[in-house]
Tab-separated table of C-alpha atoms in Angstrom:
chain	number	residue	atom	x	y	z
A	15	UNK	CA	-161.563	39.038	-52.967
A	16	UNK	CA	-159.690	36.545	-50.966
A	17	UNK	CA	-155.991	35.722	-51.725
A	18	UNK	CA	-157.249	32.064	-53.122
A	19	UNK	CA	-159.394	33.599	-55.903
A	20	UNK	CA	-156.462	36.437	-56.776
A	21	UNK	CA	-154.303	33.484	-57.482
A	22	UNK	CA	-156.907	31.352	-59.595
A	23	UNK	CA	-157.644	34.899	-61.376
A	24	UNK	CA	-154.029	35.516	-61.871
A	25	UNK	CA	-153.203	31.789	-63.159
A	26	UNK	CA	-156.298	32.115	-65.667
A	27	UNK	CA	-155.078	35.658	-67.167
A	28	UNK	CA	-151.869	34.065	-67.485
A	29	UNK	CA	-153.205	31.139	-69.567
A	30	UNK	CA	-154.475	33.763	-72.199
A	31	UNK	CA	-151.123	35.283	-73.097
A	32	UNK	CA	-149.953	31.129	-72.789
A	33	UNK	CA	-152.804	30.292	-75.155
A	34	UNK	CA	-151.516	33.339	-77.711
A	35	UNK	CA	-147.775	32.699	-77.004
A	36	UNK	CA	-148.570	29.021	-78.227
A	37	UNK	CA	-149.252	29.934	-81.394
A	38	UNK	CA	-145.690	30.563	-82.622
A	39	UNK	CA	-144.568	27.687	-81.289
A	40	UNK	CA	-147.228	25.294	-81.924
A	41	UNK	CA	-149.288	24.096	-84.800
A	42	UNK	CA	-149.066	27.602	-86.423
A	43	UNK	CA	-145.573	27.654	-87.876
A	44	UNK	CA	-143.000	24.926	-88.412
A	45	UNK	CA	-139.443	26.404	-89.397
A	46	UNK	CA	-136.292	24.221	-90.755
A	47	UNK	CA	-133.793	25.157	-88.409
A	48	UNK	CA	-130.136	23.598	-88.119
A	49	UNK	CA	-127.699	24.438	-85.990
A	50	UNK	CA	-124.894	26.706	-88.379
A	51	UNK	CA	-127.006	26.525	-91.255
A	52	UNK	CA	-127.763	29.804	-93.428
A	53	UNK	CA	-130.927	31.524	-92.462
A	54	UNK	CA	-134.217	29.129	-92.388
A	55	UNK	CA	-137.220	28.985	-94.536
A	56	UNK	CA	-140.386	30.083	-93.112
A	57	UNK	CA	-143.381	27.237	-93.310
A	58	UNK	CA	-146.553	28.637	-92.932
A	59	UNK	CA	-149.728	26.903	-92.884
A	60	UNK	CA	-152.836	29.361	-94.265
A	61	UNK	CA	-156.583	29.367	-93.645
A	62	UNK	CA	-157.019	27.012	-96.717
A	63	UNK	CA	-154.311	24.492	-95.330
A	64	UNK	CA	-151.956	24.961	-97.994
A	65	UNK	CA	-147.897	25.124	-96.709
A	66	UNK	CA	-146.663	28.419	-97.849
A	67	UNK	CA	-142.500	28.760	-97.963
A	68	UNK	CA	-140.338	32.029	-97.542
A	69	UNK	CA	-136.918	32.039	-97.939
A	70	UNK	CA	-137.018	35.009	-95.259
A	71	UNK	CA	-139.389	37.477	-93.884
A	72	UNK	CA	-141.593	39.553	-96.349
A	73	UNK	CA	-139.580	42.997	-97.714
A	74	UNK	CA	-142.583	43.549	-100.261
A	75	UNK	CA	-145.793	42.741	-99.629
A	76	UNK	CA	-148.693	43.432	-101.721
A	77	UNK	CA	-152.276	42.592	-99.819
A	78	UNK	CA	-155.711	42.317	-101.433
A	79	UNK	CA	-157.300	41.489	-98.630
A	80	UNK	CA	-158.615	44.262	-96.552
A	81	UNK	CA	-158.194	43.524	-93.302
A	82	UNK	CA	-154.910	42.160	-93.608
A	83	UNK	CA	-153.772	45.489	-95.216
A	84	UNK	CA	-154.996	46.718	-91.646
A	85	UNK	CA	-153.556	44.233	-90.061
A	86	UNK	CA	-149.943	44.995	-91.831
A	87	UNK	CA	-150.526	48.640	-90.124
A	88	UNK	CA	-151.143	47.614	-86.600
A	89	UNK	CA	-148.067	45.173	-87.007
A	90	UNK	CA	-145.964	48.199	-87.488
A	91	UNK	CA	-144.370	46.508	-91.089
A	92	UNK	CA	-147.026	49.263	-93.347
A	93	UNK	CA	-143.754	50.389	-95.190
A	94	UNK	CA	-143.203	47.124	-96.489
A	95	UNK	CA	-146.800	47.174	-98.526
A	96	UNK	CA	-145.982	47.569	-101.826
A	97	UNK	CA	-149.323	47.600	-103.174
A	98	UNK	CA	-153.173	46.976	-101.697
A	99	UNK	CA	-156.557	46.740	-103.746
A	100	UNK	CA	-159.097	49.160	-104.125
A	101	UNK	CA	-160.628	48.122	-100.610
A	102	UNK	CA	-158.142	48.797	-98.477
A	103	UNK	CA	-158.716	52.427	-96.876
A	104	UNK	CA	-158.022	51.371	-93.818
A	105	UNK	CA	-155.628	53.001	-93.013
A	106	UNK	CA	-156.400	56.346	-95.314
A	107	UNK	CA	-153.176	56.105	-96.272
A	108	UNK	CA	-153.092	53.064	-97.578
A	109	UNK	CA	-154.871	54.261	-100.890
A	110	UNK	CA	-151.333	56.226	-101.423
A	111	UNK	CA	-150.148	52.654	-101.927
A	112	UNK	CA	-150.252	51.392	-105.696
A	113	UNK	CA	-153.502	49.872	-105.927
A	114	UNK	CA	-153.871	46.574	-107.527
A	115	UNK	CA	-156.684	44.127	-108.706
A	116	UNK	CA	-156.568	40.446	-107.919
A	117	UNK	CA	-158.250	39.795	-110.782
A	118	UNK	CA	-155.350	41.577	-112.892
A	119	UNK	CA	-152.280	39.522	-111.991
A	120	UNK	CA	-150.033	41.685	-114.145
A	121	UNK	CA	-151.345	44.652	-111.424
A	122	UNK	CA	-149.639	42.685	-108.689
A	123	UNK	CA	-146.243	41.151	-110.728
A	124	UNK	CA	-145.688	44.786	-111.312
A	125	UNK	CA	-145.218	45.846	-107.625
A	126	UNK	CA	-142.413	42.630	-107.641
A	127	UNK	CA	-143.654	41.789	-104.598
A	128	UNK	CA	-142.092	38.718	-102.169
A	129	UNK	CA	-145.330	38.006	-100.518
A	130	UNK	CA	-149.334	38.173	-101.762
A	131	UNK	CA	-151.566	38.144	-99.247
A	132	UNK	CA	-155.466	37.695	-100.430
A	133	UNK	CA	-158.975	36.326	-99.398
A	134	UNK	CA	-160.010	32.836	-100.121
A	135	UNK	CA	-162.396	33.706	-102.662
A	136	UNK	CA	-159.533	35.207	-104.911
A	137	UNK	CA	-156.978	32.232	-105.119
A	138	UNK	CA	-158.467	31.050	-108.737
A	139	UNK	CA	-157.590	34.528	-110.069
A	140	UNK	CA	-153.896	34.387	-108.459
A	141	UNK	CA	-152.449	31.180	-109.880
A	142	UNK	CA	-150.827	33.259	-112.381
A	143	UNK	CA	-149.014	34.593	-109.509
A	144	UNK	CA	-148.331	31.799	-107.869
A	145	UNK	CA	-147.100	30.594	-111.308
A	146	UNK	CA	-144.438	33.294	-111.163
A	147	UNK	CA	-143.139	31.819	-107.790
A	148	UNK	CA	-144.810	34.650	-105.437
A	149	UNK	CA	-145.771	32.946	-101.908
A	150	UNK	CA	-149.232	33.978	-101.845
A	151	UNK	CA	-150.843	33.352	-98.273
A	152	UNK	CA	-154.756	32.907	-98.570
A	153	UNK	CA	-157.086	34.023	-95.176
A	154	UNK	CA	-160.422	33.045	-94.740
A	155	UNK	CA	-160.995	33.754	-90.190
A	156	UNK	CA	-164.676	31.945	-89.464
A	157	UNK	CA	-164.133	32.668	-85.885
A	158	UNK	CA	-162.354	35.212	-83.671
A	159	UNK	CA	-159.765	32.249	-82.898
A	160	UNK	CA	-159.038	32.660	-86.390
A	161	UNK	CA	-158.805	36.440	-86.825
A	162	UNK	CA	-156.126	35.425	-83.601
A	163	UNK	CA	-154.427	32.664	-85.964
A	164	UNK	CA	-153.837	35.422	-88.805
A	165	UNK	CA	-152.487	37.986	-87.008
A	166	UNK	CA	-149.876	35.574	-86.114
A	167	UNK	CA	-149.750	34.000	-89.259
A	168	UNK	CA	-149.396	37.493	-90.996
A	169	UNK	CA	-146.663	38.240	-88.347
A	170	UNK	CA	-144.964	35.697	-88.881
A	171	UNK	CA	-144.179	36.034	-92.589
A	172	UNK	CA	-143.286	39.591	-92.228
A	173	UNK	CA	-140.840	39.335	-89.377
A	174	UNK	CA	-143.592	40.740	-86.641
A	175	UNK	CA	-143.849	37.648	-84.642
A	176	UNK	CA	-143.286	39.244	-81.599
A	177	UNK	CA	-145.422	41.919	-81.895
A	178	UNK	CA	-148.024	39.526	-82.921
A	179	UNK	CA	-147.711	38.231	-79.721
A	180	UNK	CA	-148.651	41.170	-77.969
A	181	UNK	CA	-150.878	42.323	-79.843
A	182	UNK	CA	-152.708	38.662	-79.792
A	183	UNK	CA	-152.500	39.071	-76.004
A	184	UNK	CA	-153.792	42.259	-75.803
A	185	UNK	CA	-157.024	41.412	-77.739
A	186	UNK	CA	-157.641	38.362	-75.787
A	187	UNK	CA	-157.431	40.498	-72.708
A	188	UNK	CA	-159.830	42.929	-73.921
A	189	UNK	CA	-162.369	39.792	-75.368
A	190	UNK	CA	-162.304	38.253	-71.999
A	191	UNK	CA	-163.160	41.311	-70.180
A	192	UNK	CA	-165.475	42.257	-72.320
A	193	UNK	CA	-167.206	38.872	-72.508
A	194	UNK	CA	-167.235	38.181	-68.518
A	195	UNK	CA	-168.621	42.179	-67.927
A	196	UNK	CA	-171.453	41.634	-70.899
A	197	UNK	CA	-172.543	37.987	-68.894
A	198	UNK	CA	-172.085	39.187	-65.371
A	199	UNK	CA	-173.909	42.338	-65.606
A	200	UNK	CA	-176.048	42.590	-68.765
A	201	UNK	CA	-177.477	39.639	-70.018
A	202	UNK	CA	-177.925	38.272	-66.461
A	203	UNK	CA	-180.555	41.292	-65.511
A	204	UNK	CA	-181.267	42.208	-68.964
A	205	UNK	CA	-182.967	40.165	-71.887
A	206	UNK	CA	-180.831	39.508	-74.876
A	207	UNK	CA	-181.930	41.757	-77.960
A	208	UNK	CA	-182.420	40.319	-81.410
A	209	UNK	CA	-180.325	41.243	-83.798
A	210	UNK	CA	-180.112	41.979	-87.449
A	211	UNK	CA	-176.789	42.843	-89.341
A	212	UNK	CA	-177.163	44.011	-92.821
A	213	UNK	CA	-174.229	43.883	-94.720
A	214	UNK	CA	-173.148	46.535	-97.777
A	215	UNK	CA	-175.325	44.096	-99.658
A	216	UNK	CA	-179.805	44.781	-98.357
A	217	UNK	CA	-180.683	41.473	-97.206
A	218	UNK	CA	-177.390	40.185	-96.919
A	219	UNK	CA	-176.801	39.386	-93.440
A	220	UNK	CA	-174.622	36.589	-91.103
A	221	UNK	CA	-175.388	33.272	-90.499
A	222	UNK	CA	-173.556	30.653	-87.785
A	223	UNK	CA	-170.122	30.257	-88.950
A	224	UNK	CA	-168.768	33.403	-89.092
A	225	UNK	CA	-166.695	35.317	-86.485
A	226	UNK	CA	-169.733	38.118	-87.066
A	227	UNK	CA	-171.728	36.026	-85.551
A	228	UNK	CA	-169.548	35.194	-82.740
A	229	UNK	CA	-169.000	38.865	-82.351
A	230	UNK	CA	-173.201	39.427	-81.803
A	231	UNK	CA	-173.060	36.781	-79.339
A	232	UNK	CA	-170.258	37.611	-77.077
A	233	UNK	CA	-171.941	41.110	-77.190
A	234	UNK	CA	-174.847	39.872	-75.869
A	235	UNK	CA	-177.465	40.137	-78.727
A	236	UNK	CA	-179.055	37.131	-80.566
A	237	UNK	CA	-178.690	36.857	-84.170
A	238	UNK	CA	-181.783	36.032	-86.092
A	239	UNK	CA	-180.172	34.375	-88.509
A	240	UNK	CA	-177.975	32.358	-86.179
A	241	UNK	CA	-179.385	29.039	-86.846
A	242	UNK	CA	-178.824	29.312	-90.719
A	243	UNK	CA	-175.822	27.407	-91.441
A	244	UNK	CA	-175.045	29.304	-94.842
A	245	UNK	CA	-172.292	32.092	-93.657
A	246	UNK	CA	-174.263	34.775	-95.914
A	247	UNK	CA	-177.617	34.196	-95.934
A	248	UNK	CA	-179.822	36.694	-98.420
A	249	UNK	CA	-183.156	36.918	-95.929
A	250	UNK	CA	-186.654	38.273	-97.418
A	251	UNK	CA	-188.979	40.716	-95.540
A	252	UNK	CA	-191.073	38.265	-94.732
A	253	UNK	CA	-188.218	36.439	-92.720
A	254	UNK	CA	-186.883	39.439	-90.875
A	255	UNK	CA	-190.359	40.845	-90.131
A	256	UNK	CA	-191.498	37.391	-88.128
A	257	UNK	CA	-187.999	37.812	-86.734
A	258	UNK	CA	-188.573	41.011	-84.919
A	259	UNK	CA	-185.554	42.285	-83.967
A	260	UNK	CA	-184.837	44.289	-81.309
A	261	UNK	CA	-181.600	45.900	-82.893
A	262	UNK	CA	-180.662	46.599	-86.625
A	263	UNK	CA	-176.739	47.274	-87.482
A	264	UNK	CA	-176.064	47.842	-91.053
A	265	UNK	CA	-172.732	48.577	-92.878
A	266	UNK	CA	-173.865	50.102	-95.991
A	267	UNK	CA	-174.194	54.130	-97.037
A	268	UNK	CA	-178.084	54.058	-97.478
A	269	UNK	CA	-180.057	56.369	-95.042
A	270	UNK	CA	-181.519	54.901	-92.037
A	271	UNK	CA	-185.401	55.640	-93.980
A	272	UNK	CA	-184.317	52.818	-96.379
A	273	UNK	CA	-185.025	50.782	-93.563
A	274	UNK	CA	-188.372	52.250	-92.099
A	275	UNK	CA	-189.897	52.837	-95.254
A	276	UNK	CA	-189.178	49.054	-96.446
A	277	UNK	CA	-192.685	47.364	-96.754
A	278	UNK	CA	-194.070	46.178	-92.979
A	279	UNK	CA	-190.855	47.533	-91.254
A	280	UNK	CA	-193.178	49.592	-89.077
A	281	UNK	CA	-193.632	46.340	-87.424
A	282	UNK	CA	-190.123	45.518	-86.261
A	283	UNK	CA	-189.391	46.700	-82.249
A	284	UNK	CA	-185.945	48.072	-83.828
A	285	UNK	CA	-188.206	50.402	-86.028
A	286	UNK	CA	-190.274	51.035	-83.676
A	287	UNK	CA	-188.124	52.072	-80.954
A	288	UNK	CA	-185.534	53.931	-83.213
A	289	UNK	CA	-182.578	51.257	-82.413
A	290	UNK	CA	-181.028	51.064	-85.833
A	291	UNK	CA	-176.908	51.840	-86.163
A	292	UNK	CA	-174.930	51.848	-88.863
A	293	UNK	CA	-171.830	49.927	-88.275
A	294	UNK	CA	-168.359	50.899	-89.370
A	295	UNK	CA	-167.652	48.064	-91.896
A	296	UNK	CA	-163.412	48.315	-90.702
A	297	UNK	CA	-164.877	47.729	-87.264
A	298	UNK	CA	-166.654	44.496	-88.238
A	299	UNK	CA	-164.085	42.723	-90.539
A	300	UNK	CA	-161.084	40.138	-89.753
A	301	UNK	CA	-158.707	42.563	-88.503
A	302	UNK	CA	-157.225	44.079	-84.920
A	303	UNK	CA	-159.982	46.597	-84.990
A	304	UNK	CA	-163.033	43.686	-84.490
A	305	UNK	CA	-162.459	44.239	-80.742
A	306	UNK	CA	-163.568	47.831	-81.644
A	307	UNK	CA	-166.393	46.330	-83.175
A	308	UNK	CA	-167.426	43.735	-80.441
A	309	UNK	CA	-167.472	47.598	-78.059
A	310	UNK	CA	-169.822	49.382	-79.877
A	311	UNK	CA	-172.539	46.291	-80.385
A	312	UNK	CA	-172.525	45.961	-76.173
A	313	UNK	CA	-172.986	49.611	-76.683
A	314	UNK	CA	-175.417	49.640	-79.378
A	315	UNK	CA	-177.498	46.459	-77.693
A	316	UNK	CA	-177.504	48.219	-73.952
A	317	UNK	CA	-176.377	51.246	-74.319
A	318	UNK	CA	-173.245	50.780	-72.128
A	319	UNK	CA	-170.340	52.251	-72.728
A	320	UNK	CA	-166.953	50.309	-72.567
A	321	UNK	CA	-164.990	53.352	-72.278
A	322	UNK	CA	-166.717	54.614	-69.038
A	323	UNK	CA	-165.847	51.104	-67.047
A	324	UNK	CA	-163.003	52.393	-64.901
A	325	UNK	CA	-160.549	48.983	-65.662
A	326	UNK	CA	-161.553	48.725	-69.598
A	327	UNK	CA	-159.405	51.804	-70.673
A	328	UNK	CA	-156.312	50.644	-69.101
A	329	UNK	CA	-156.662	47.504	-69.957
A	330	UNK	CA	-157.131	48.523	-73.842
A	331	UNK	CA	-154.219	50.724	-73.859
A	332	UNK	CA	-151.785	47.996	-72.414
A	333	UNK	CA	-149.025	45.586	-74.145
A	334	UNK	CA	-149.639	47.507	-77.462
A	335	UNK	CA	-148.777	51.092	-78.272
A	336	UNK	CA	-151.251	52.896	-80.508
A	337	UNK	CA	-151.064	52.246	-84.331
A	338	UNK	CA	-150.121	55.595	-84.986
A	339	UNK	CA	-146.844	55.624	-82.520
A	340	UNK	CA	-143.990	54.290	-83.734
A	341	UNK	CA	-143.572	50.550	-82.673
A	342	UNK	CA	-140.775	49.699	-81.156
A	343	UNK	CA	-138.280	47.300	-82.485
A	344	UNK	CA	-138.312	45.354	-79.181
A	345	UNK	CA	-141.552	43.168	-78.282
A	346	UNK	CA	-142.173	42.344	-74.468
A	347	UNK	CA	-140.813	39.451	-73.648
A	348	UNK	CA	-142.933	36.059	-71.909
A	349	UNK	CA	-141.907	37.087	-69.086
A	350	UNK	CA	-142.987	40.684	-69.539
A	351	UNK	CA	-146.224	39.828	-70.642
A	352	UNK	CA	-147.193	37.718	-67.717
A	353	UNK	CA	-145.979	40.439	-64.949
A	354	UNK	CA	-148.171	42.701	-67.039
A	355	UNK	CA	-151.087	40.216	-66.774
A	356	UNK	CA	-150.840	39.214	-63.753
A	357	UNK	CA	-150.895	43.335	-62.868
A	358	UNK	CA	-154.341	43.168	-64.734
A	359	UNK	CA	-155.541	40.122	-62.604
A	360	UNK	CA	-157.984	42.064	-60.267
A	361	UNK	CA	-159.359	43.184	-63.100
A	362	UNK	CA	-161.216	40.331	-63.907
A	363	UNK	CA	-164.267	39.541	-61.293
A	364	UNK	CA	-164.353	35.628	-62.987
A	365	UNK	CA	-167.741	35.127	-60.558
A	366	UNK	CA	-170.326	37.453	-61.506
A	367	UNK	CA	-171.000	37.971	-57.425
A	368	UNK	CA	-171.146	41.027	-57.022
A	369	UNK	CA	-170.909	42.121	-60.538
A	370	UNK	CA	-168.675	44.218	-62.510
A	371	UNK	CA	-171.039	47.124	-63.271
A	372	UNK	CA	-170.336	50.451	-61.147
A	373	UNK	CA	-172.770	52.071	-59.829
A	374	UNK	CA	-171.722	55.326	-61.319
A	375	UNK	CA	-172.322	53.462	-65.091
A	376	UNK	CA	-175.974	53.101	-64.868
A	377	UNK	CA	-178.043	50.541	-67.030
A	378	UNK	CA	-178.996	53.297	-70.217
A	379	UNK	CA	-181.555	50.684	-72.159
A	380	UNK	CA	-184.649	52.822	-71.093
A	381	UNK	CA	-183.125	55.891	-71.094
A	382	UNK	CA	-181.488	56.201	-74.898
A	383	UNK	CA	-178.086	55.740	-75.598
A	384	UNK	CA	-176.535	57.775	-73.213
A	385	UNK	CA	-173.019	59.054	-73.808
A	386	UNK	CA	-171.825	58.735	-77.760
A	387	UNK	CA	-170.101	55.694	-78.337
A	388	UNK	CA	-166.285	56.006	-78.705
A	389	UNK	CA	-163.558	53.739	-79.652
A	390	UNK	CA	-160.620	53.355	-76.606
A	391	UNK	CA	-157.795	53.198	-79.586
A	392	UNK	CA	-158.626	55.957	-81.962
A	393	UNK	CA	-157.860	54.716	-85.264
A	394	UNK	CA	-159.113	58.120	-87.160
């Protein structure tokens, strides 16, 4: 690689952590701050483009919303949840948490929280506690942009900002590489399977709109119901069947039979060839772990494993510590974070001449799945 392209590889790298680092200081969060003044309010803007105020970061959080309970944990700020729904086992531990019901306000007034954090869907069962004078901050990513925009969001109310930041950076990182590696060595050689994602509900599936969706498609698989412009289309048999898709995922407990012994199944390739998964629903929701998620599809459409590509592990285990270590108080700075992406810049072959693929990771579509799939940032 000549010196030329290192540069324009290093200067593009650098624009990711640029594009993250934006965030908290552009049209994310605007803060009232005068010079000798007591400590600012915090104005947020959430996913349903309502201004949230806090007097000062969260101490007592209470989230109904899944994935940002998740999202609390990879933060580092899990001992200021105060309460969590029924949902949220992800962490385990979170279930030790008081668990509340957004659809029993008294559940969550009772935890005396400073901060709700919930789904769209649940804000006209919360006005009670919004009544009360609770900032409530409602999430609703349709893209992976977004799941970026509430990590930072969530950060930001909780006093995480700069570990947002990194970990923002760090999932951009591992998106890019990910999404260059799937074009330049898969989907280039290899046709594109078609893919069907059940969710917990049979039927219920993804349409265009969602970050799911974007998640099949950076992965290289094409999602059957991708030109539906409902977000959670039911489909019938008779739909999926003239589909034909290559690949089923599904997130719910039923045995794999409930899908080969469904009525004219037997004529779907994925039946056929035994290429049905079940995918970890806290892998495929609007938290840090989606990048887990977006690994196991390339693996589960061509049977390559990220965790064998020499440059992936490093680059998943860098700017952010595990979840389970403790985080340290002090973020990387800027300037930290663009040494340490600029370090990562020859990681990133930005032409797909020659391509990424090493020849000791052979192509495994023919030959089965190869080597389990694994996760690089165990979350167990």
């Amino acid at each position: 690689m000549s010196a030329e392209t290192k540069r324009i590889i290093g200067a593009l790298v650098v624009a990711v952590v640029m594009l993250a680092v934006g965030f908290a200081g552009g049209y994310l969060f605007r803060e009232a701050q005068y010079p000798g003044a007591p400590a600012a309010r915090i104005v947020l803007v959430d996913d349903l483009g309502r201004n949230v105020t806090l007097s000062k970061p969260a101490e007592r959080i209470v989230s109904v919303a899944a994935a940002a309970t998740r999202t609390l944990y990879d933060l580092g700020v899990f001992d200021k949840v105060v309460g969590v729904d029924k949902y949220s086992d992800d962490p385990p531990e979170a279930q030790n948490k008081t668990i509340v019901d957004y659809k029993d306000p008294e559940s969550i007034l009772a935890c005396e929280p400073d901060l709700v954090i919930a789904w769209w869907y649940q804000q006209k069962y919360l006005q009670q506690v919004e009544d009360a004078g609770i900032p409530v901050i409602y999430i609703h990513p349709t893209s992976i942009e977004g799941i970026y925009y509430d990590i930072m969001l969530i950060g930001k109310a909780v006093g995480a900002e700069d570990r947002a930041i990194s970990l923002v950076s760090n999932l951009k990182m591992r998106v890019t590489f990910i999404e260059n590696f799937v074009k330049c060595n898969l989907t280039a050689t290899y046709p594109r399977p078609k893919v069907y994602l059940e969710l917990y509900s049979p039927y219920k599936t993804v349409g265009r709109g969602t970050f799911t969706h974007q998640m099949i498609e950076l992965a290289g698989g094409i999602n059957i119901a991708g030109n539906l412009t409902i977000s959670y289309p039911k489909l019938s048999d008779e739909y999926i069947i003239k589909a034909n898709p290559d690949v089923i995922l599904y997130e719910s407990d039923l045995p794999v039979e409930n899908f080969t012994n469904r009525p004219g199944w037997d004529q779907i390739n994925a039946v056929k060839n035994n290429r049905i998964y079940h995918l970890d629903r806290h892998i495929a929701t609007a938290s840090p772990r989606f990048v887990e998620g977006l690994e196991f599809m390339v693996w589960a459409f061509f049977g390559v494993n990220m965790s064998e590509i020499p440059e992936y592990p490093s680059l998943a285990s860098s700017s952010v510590s595990s979840p389970h270590e403790t985080v340290s108080t002090s973020a990387p700075t800027l300037m930290e974070l663009q040494v340490e992406v600029r370090n990562h810049a020859t990681l990133f072959e930005w032409s797909c001449s020659p391509p990424l693929l090493s020849a000791a990771i052979p192509f495994r579509l023919e030959q089965g799945r190869g080597s389990q799939w694994r996760p690089h940032l165990s979350s167990k």
